Each structure stands twice: as C-alpha cells, then as structure tokens.
Coordinates of N, CA and C in Angstrom, one line a residue:
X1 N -37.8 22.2 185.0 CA -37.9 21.5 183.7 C -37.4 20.1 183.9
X2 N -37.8 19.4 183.2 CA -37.9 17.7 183.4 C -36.6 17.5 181.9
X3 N -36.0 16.8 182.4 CA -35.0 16.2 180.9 C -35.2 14.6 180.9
X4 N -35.8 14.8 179.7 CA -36.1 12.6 179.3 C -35.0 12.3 179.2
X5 N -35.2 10.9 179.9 CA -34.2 10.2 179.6 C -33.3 10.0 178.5
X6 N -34.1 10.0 177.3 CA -33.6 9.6 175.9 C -32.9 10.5 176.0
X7 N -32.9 12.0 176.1 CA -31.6 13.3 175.5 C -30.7 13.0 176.3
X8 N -30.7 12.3 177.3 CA -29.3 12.6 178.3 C -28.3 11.1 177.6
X9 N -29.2 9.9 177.2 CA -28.7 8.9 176.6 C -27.9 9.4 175.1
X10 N -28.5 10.2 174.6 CA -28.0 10.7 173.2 C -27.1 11.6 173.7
X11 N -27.0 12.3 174.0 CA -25.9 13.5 174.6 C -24.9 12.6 175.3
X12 N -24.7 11.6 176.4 CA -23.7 10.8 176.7 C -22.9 9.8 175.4
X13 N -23.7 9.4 174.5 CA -23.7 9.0 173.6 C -22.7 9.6 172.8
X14 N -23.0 10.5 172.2 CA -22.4 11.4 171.2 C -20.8 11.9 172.1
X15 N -20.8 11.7 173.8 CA -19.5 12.3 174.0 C -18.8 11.2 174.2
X16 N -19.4 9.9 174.4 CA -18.3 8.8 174.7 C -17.9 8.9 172.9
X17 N -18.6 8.4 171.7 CA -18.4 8.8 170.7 C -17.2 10.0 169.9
X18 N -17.4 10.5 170.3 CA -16.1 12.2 169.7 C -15.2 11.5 171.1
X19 N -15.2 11.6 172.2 CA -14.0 11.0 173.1 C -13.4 9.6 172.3
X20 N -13.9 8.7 171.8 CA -13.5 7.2 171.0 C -12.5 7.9 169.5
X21 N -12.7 9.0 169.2 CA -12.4 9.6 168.1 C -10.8 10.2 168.1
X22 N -10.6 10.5 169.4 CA -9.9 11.3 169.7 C -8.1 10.3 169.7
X23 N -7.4 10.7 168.5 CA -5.9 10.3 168.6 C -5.6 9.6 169.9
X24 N -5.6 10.6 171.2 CA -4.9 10.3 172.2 C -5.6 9.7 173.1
X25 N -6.9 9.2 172.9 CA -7.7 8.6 173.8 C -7.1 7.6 174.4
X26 N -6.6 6.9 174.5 CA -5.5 5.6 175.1 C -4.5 6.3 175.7
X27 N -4.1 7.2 174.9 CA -2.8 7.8 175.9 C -3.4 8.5 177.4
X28 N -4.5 9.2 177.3 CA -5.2 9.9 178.4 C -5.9 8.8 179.2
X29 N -6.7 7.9 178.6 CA -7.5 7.0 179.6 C -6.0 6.4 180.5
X30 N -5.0 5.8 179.9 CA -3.6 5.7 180.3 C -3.3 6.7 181.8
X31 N -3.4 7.7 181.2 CA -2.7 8.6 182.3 C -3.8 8.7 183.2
X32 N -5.1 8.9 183.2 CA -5.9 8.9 184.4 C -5.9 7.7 185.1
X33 N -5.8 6.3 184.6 CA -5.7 4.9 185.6 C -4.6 5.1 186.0
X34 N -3.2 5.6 185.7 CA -2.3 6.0 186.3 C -1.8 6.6 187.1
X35 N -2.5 7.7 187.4 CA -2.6 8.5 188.1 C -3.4 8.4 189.3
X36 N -4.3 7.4 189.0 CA -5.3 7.4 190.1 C -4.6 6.0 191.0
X37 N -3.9 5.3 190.5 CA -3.0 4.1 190.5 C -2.1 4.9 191.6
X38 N -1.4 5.7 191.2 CA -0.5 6.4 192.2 C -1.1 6.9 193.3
X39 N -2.3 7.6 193.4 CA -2.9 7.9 194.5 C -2.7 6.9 195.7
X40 N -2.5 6.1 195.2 CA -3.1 5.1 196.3 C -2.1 4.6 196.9
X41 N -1.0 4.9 196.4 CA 0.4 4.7 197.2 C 0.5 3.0 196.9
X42 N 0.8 2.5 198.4 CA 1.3 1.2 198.6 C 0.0 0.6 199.0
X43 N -1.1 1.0 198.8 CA -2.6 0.5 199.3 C -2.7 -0.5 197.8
X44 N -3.6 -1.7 198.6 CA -4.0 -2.4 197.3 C -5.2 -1.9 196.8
X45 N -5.9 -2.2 195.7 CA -7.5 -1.8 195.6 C -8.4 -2.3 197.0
X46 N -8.2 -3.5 197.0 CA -8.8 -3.8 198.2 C -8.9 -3.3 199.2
X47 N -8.0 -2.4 200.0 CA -7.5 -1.6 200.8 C -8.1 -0.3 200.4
X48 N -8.4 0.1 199.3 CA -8.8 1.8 199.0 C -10.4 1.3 198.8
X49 N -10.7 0.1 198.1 CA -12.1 0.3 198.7 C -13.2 -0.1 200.0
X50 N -11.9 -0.4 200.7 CA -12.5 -1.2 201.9 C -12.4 0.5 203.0
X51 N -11.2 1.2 202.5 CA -11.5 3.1 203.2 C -12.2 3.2 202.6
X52 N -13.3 3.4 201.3 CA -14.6 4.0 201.0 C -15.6 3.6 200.9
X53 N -15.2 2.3 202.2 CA -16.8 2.0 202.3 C -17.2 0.9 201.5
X54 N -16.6 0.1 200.2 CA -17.2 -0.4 199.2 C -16.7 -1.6 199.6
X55 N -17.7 -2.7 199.9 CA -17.2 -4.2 200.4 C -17.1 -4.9 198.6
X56 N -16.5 -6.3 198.9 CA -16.1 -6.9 197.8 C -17.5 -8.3 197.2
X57 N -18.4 -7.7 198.1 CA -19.1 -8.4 198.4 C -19.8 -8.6 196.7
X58 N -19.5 -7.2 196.0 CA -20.1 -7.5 194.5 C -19.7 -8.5 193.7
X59 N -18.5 -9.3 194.2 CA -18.1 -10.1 193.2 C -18.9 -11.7 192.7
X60 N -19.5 -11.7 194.1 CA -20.3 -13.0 194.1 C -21.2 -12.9 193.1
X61 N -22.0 -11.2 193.3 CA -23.2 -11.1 192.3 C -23.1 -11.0 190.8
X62 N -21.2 -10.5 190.9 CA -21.1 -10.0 189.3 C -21.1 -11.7 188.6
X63 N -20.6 -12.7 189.4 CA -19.9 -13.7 188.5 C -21.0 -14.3 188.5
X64 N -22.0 -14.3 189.1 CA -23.8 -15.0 189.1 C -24.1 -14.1 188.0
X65 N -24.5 -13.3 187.8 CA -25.2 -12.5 186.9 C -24.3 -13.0 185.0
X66 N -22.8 -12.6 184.9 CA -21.6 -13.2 183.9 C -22.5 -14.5 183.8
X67 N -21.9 -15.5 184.5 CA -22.7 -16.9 184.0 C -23.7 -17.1 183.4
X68 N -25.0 -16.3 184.4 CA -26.1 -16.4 183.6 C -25.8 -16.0 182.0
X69 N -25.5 -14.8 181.8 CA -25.7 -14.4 180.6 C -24.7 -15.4 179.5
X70 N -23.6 -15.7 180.2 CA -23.1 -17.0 179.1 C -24.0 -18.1 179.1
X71 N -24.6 -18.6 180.0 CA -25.3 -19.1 179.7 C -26.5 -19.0 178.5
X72 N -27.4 -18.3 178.9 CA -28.0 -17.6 177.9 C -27.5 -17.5 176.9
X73 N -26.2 -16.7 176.4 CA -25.6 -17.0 175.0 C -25.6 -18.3 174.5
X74 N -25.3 -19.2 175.3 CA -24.9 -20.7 174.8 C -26.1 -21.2 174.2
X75 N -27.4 -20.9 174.8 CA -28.7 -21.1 174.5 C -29.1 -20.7 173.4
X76 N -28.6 -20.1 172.7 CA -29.1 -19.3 171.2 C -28.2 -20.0 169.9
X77 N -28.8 -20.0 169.2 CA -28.8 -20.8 167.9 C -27.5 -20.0 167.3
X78 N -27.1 -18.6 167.7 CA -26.2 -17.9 167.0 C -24.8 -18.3 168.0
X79 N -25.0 -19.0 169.2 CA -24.2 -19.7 169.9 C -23.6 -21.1 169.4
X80 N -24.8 -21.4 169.0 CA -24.5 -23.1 168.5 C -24.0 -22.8 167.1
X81 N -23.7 -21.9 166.4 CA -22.9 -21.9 164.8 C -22.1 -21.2 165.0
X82 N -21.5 -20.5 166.1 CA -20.4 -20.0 166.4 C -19.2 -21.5 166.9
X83 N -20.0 -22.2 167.7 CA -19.5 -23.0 168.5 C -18.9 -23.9 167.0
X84 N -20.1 -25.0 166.8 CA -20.0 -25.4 165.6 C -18.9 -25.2 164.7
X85 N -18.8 -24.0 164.2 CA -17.6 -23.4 162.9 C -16.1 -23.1 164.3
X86 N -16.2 -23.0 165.3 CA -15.2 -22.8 166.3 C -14.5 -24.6 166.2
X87 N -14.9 -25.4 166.5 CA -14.7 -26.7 166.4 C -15.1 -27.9 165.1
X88 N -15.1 -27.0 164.1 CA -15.2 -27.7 162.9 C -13.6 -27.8 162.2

C-alpha cells in the first residue's frame, strides 16, 4: 500500500505540534544536544563529521542559497515597509 505524501506531512505535523506543547520540551531538546555533545568527548563537530563521512563542503551552498533568499526578501514590497518603519 502506497502512503501520500500529504498523511505523512499531517501526521509529522501534528507530532512536532503536541511535542511544541509539551512543558519540558526545552528541558529534553536540552538534554538530547547534551548528551549527544558528550558523545563526542574532546572531538570538535568538525572532527565527528569528518568520521561520518560528512564534508563541510555544505557551507558554501547553505550561505549561497541564505543570501539568495534575503535577497529575494529585500525585493518585496513587505521588505521595503519593514525596512522603511525600521529606519523611520
């Protein structure tokens, strides 16, 4: 059996949702970067993703892709009356 996209989008949905709800949400998201933080001993990130394989090479693309889209914000009229009432 085939599952559309859309149910798996609404069911992800709905758990990040009740998870955002939850009192201790901050305290747990906390303790899992923490914990995962300690794994790693005296290793930098750099160093744990360079053992799994993962080069840093994404950074080039992330901050090309960021720009563009500020850009693109800057371009929109709801950019220019933000900016506007920012420096008025």
């Amino acid at each position: 059996e085939v599952i559309e996209p859309h149910y798996l989008v609404d069911a992800m949905t709905e758990t990040v949702r009740a998870l955002l709800k939850r009192d201790s949400f901050q305290t747990e998201i906390h303790q899992l970067v923490s914990s995962v933080m300690d794994s790693f001993g005296d290793k930098s990130l750099f160093d744990v993703m360079e053992e799994a394989g993962i080069s840093d090479d994404w950074r080039a693309d992330t901050e090309e892709h960021l720009s563009s889209l500020v850009l693109q914000f800057f371009e929109t009229e709801r950019a220019r009356e933000w900016l506007s009432a920012l420096l008025a």
